[in-house]
Coordinates of C-alpha atoms in Angstrom, one line a residue:
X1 CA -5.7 -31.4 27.6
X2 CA -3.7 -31.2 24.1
X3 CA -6.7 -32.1 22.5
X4 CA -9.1 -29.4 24.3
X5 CA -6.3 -26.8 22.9
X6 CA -6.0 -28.0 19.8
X7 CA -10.2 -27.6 19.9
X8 CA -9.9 -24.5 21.0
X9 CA -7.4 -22.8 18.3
X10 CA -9.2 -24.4 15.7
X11 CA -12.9 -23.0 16.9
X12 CA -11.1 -19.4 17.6
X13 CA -9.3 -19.7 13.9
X14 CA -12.7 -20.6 12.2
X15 CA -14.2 -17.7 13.8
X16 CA -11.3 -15.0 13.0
X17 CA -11.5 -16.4 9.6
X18 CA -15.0 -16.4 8.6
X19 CA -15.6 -13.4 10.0
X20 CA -13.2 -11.9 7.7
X21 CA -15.2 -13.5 4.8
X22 CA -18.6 -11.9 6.3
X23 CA -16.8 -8.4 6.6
X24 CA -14.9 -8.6 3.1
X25 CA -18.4 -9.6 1.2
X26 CA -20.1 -6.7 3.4
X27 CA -17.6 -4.1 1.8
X28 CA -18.5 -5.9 -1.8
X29 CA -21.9 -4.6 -1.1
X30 CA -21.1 -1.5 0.1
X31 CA -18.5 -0.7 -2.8
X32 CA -15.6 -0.4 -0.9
X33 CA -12.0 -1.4 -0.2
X34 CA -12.3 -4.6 2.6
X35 CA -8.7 -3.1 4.2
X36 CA -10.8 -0.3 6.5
X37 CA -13.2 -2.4 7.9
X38 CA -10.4 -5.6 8.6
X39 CA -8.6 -2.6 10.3
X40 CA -12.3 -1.9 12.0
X41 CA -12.8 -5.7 13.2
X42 CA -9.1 -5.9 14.5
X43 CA -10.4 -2.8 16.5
X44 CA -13.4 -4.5 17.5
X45 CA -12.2 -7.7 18.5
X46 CA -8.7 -6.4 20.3
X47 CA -8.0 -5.4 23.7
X48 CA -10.0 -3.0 24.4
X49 CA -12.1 -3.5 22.0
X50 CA -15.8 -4.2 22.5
X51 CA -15.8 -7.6 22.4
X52 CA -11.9 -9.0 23.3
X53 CA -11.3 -11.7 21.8
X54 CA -8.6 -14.6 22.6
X55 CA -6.8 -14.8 19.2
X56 CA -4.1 -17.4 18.8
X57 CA -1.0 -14.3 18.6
X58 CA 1.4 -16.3 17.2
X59 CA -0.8 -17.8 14.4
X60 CA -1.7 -14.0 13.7
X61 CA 1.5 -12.7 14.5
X62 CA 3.0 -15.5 11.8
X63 CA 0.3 -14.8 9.0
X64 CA 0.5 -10.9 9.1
X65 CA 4.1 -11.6 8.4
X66 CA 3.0 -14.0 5.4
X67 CA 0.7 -11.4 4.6
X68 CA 3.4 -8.5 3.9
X69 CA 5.2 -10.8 2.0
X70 CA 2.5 -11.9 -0.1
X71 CA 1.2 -8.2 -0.7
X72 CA 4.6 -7.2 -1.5
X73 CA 5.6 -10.3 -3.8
X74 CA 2.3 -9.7 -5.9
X75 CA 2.8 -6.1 -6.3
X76 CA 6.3 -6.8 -7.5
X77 CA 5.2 -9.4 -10.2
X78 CA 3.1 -6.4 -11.6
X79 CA 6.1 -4.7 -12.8
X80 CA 9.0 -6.2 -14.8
X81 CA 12.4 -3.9 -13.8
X82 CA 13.0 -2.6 -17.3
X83 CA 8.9 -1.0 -16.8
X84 CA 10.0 0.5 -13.6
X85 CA 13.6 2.4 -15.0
X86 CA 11.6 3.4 -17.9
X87 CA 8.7 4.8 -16.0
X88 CA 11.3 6.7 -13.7
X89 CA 12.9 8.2 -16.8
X90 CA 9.7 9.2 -18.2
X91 CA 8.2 10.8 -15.0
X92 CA 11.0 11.3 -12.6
X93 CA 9.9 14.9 -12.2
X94 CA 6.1 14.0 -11.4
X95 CA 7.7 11.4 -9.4
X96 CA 9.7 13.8 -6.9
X97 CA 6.8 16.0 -6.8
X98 CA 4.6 13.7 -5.7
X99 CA 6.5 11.9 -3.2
X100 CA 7.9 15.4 -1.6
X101 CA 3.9 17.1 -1.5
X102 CA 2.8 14.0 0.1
X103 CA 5.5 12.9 2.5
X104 CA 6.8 15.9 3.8
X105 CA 3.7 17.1 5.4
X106 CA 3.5 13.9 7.6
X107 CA 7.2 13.9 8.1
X108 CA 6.2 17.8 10.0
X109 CA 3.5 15.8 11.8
X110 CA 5.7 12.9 13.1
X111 CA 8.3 15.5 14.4
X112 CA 5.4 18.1 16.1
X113 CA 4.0 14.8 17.8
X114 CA 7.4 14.0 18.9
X115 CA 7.8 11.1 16.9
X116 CA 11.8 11.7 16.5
X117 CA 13.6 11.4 13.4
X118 CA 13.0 8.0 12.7
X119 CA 9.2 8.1 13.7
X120 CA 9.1 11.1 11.4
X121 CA 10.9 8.9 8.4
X122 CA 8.0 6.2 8.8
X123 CA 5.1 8.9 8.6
X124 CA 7.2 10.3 5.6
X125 CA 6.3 7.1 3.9
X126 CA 2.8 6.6 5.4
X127 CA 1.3 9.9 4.3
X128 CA 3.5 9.8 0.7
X129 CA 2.0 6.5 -0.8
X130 CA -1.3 5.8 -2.6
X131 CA -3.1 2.2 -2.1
X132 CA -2.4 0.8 -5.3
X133 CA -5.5 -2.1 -4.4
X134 CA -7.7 0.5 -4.0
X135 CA -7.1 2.9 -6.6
X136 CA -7.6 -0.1 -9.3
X137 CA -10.4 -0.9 -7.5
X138 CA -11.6 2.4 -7.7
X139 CA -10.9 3.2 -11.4
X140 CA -12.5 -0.2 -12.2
X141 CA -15.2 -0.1 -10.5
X142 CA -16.2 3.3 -12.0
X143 CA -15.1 2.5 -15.6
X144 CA -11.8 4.8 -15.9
X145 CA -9.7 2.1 -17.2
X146 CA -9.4 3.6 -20.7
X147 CA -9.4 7.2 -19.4
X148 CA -7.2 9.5 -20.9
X149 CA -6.5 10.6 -17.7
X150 CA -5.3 6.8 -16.3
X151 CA -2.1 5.8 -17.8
X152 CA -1.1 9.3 -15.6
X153 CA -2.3 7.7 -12.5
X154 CA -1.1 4.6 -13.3
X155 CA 2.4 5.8 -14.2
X156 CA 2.8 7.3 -10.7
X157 CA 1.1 4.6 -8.5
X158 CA 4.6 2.8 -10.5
X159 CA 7.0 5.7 -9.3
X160 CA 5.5 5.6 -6.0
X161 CA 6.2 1.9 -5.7
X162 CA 10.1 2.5 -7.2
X163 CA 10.5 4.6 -4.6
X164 CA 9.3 2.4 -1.8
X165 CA 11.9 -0.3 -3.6
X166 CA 14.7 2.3 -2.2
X167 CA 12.4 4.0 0.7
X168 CA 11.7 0.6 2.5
X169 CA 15.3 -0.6 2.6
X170 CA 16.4 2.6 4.2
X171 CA 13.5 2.7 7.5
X172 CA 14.0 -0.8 8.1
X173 CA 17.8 0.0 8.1
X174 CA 17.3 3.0 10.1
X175 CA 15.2 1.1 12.2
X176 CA 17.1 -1.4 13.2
X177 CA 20.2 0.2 13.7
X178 CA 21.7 1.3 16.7
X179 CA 23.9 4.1 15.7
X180 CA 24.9 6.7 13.2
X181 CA 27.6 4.0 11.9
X182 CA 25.9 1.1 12.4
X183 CA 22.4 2.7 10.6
X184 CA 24.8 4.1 7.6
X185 CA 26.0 0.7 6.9
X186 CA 23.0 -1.1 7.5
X187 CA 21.4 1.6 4.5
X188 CA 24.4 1.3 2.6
X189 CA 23.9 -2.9 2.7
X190 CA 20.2 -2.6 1.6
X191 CA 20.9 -0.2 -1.2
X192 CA 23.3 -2.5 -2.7
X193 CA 20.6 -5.5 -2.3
X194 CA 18.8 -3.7 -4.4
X195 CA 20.9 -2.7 -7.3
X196 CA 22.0 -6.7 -7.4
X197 CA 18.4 -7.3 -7.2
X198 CA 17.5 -4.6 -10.1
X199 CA 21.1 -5.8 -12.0
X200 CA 19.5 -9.7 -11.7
X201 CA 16.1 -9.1 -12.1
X202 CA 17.3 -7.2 -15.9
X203 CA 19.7 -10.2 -17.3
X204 CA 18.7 -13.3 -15.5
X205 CA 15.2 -12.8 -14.6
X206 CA 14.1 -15.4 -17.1
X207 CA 16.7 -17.8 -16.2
X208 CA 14.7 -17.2 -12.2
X209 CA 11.4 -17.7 -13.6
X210 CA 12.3 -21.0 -15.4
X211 CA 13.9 -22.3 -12.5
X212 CA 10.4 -21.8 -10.4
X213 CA 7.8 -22.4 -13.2
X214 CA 8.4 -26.1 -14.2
X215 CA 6.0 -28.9 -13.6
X216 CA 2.6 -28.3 -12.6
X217 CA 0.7 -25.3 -11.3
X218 CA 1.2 -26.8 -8.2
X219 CA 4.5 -27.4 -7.9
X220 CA 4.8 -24.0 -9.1
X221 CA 2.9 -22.8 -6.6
X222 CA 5.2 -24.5 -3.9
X223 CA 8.3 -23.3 -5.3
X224 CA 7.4 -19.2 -5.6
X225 CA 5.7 -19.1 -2.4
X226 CA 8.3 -21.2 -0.9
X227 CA 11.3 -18.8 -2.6
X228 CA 9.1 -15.8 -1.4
X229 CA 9.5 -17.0 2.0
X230 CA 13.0 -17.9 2.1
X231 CA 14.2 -14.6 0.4
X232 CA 12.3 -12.6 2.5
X233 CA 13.8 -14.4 5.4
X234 CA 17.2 -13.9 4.3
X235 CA 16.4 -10.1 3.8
X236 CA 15.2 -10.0 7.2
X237 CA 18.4 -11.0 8.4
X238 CA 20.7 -8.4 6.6
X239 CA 18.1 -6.2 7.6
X240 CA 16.9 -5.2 5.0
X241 CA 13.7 -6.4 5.5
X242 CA 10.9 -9.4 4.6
X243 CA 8.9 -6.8 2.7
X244 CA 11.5 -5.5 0.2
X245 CA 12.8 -8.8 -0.3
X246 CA 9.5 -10.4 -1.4
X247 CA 9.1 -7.0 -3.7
X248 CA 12.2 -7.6 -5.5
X249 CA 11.8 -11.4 -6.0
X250 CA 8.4 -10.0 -7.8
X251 CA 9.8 -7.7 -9.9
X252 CA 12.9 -10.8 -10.6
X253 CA 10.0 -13.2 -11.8
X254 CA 7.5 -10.5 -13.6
X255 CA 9.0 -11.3 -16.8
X256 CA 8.3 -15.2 -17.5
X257 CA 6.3 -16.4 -14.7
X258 CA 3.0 -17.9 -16.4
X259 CA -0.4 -15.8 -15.8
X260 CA -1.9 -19.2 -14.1
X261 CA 0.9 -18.7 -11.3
X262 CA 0.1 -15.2 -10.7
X263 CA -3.9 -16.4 -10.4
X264 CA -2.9 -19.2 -8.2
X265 CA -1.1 -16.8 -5.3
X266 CA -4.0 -14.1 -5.5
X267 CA -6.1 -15.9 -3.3
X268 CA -3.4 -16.6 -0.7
X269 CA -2.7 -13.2 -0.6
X270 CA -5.8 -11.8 -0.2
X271 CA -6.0 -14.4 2.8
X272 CA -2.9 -13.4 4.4
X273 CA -3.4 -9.9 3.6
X274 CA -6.9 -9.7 5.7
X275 CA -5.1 -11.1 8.2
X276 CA -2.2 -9.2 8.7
X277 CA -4.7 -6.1 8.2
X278 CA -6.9 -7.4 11.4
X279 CA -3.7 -8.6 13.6
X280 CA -2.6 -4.7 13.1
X281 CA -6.5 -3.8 14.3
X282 CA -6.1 -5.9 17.4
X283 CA -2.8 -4.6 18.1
X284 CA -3.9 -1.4 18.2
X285 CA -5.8 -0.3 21.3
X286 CA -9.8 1.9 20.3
X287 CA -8.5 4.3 23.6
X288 CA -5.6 5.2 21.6
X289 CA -7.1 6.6 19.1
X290 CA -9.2 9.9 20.1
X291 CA -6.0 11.4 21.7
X292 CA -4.7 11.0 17.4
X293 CA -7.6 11.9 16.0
X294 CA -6.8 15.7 15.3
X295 CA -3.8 15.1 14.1
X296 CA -5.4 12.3 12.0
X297 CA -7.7 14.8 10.3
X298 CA -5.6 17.6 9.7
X299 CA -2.8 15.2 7.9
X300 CA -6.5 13.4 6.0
X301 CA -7.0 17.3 4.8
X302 CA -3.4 18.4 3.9
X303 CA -3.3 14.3 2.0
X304 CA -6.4 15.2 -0.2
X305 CA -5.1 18.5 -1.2
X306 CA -1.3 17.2 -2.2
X307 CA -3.0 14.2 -3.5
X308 CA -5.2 16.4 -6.0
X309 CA -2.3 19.0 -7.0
X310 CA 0.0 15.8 -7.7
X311 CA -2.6 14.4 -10.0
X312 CA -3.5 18.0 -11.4
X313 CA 0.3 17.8 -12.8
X314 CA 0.4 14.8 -13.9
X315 CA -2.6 14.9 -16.0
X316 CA -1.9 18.2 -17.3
X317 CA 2.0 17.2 -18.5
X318 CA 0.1 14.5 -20.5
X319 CA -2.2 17.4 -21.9
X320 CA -5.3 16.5 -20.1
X321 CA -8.7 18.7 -19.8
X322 CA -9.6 19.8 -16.3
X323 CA -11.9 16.9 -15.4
X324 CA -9.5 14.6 -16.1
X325 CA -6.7 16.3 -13.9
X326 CA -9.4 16.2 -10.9
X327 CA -9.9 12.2 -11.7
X328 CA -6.1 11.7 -11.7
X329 CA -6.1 13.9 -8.4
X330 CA -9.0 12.3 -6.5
X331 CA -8.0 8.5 -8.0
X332 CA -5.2 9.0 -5.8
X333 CA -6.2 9.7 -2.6
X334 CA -6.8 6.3 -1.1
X335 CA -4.3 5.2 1.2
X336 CA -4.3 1.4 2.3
X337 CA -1.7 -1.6 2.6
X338 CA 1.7 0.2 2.0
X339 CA 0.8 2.5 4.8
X340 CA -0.2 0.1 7.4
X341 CA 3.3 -2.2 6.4
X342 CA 4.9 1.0 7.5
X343 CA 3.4 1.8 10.7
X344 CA 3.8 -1.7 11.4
X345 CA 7.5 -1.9 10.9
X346 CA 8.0 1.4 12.2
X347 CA 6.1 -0.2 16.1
X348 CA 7.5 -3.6 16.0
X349 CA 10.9 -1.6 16.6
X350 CA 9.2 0.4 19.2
X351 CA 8.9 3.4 17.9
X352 CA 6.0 5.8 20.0
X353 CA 2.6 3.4 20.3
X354 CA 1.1 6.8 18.9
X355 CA 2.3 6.3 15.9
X356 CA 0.4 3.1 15.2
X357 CA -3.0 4.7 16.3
X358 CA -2.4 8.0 14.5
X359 CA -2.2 5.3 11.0
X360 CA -5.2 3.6 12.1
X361 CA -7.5 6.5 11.9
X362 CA -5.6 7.7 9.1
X363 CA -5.4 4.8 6.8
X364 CA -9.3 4.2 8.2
X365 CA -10.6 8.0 6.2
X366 CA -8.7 7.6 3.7
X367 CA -9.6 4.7 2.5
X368 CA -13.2 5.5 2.8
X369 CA -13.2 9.1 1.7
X370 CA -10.5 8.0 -1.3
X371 CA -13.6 6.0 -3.4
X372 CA -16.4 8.8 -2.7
X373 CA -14.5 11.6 -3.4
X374 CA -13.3 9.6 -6.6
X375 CA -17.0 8.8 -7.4
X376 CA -17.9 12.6 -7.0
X377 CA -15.0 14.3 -8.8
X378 CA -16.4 14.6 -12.5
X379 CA -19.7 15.7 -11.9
X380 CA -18.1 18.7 -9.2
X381 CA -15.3 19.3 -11.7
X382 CA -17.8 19.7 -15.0
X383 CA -20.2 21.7 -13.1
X384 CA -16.6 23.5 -12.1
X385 CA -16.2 24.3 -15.9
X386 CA -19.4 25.2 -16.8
X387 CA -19.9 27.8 -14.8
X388 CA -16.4 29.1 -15.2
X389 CA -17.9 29.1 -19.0
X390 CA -21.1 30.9 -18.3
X391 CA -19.1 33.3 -16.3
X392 CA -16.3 34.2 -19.2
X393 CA -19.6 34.2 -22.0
X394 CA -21.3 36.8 -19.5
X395 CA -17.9 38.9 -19.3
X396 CA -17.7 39.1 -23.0
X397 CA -21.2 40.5 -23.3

């Protein structure tokens, strides 16, 4: 009998897996980000879906959690601390802007759905934060890396993930607290995490990346992912949660970690990653998702419209022409990983099942729209100019 379900979770594993590899080399061809169509599959393949699948939950529900931590130690490692306090000195301004245009809006959403305060806090951070993946994708993929126009998009993506370093402590406090009291210490507990992590990660970062990088890549290997995983579970348990942790561990090692380490844990993250991406598909239920789907589009049309002014400002503080502040505008409209780790904190502490649906379709058009509308903005923003052009030369005659 052990050996029939042993059989049996290794067949439905294989399957779950490959057809994640099938699904991420179809988006290759089609040009796109893989994380709407592993959100697609999950929605597929769940109940309720068209063909229900008997996934192994708590392989799945284990993974996804890998999989935050993974996408959230990686991103970390991109930025060293003294990059991210420099950046926020630099752009602060932009920085508030863009968080307030693009939060807000779905904060009004959350609370007009009935959401409640804390529901509205999570779509806050759902609606505010650009898919960092995607956007590089994006700008690589069309050849904007040496744009003028990119070290503004870039410089934001960096504010927007400084402020998730202090926005993701405060929801999972919030969330997990009980009370006024309780959820003002619990915020008060994560906030000083971080300033030890920030104070640590600025004067003995080094002496943390030394004490992980000897021997091998290997053994290497072993020691981050395994430090990744025990941080984040001690995070979890001062509630601060698994995600942050794993973020500031990344920004701890970004200094001196070696460039073969960073190569090594890519490909585990992209695993875990599809995999969390699909177990928050299957958890979410296809029927739930028409009764959201107004809301969905109206916060898709108010997101492309902040998304563009933000990017407009940005490009035009650094003295950029007009295409270039529509490329830094439409760059930025992608929304992807950050706001599914959201949603999905915000429902494993039971906040309204709509919620989870209403990011689904959400993150599902924006991260398809994002890359077309990107593709499109220079040709629609030049034609823009030259007729504004022919229009002043016919004035002055």
């Amino acid at each position: 009998m052990e050996q029939v379900h042993t059989a049996a979770l290794l067949i439905e594993l294989g399957a779950v897996i490959f057809g994640l590899g099938l699904v991420g080399r179809l988006a290759g061809r089609l040009g796109i980000s893989p994380v709407p169509l592993y959100l697609l599959a999950g929605l597929a393949f769940g109940a309720g879906g068209v063909v229900p699948l008997n996934a192994p939950e708590e392989f799945l529900e284990a993974a996804s959690q890998v999989g935050v931590v993974m996408l959230l130690l990686l991103l970390g490692l991109e930025y060293s601390a003294g990059d991210l306090l420099g950046n926020l000195r630099r752009q602060a301004p932009v920085g508030v802007l863009d968080l307030l245009l693009n939060g807000l809006p779905g904060a009004a959403f959350g609370l007009l759905l009935g959401f409640g305060p804390v529901g509205a806090l999570a779509m806050f951070g759902i609606t505010a934060v650009s898919s960092s993946g995607i956007v590089a994708k994006v700008l690589s993929d069309l050849g904007r890396l040496g744009n003028r126009e990119t070290p503004s998009v870039l410089g934001i993506l960096v504010l927007e993930d400084l402020g998730m370093a202090v926005y993701l402590p405060v929801l999972t406090a919030v969330l997990a607290a009980s009370g006024v009291w309780e959820a003002t210490g619990s915020v008060l507990i994560a906030l000083a995490c971080l300033a030890v992590a920030l104070v640590v990660a600025l004067r003995w970062g080094a002496v943390v990346s030394r004490f992980v990088s000897g021997g091998s890549g290997e053994v290497t290997l072993l020691r981050v992912l395994g430090l990744a995983l025990l941080v984040a579970g001690v995070a979890e348990q001062l509630h601060v949660s698994a995600a942050v942790g794993a973020f500031l561990l990344g920004i701890s090692l970004s200094n001196d970690l070696p460039p073969e380490a960073h190569h090594r844990l890519e490909p585990l993250r992209d695993l875990f990653a599809a995999v969390f991406f699909v177990s928050f598909g299957l958890a979410t239920n296809p029927s739930t998702l028409p009764p959201v789907l107004v809301p969905a589009l109206g916060l898709v049309v108010v997101g492309v419209a902040t998304k563009l002014v933000t990017g407009w400002v940005a490009a035009r503080r650094a003295g950029i022409a007009v295409p270039g502040r529509v490329r830094a505008g439409a760059a930025l409209i992608p929304r992807g990983e950050f706001s599914i780790v959201i949603a999905g904190l915000a429902t494993a502490a039971g906040v309204d099942a709509r919620l989870a649906a209403l990011a689904a379709a959400y993150v599902l058009v924006m991260a398809v729209l994002g890359p077309v509308l990107a593709r499109f903005a220079d040709p629609w923003a030049r034609a823009w100019v030259r007729r504004r052009r022919e229009r002043a030369a016919t004035t002055a005659r």
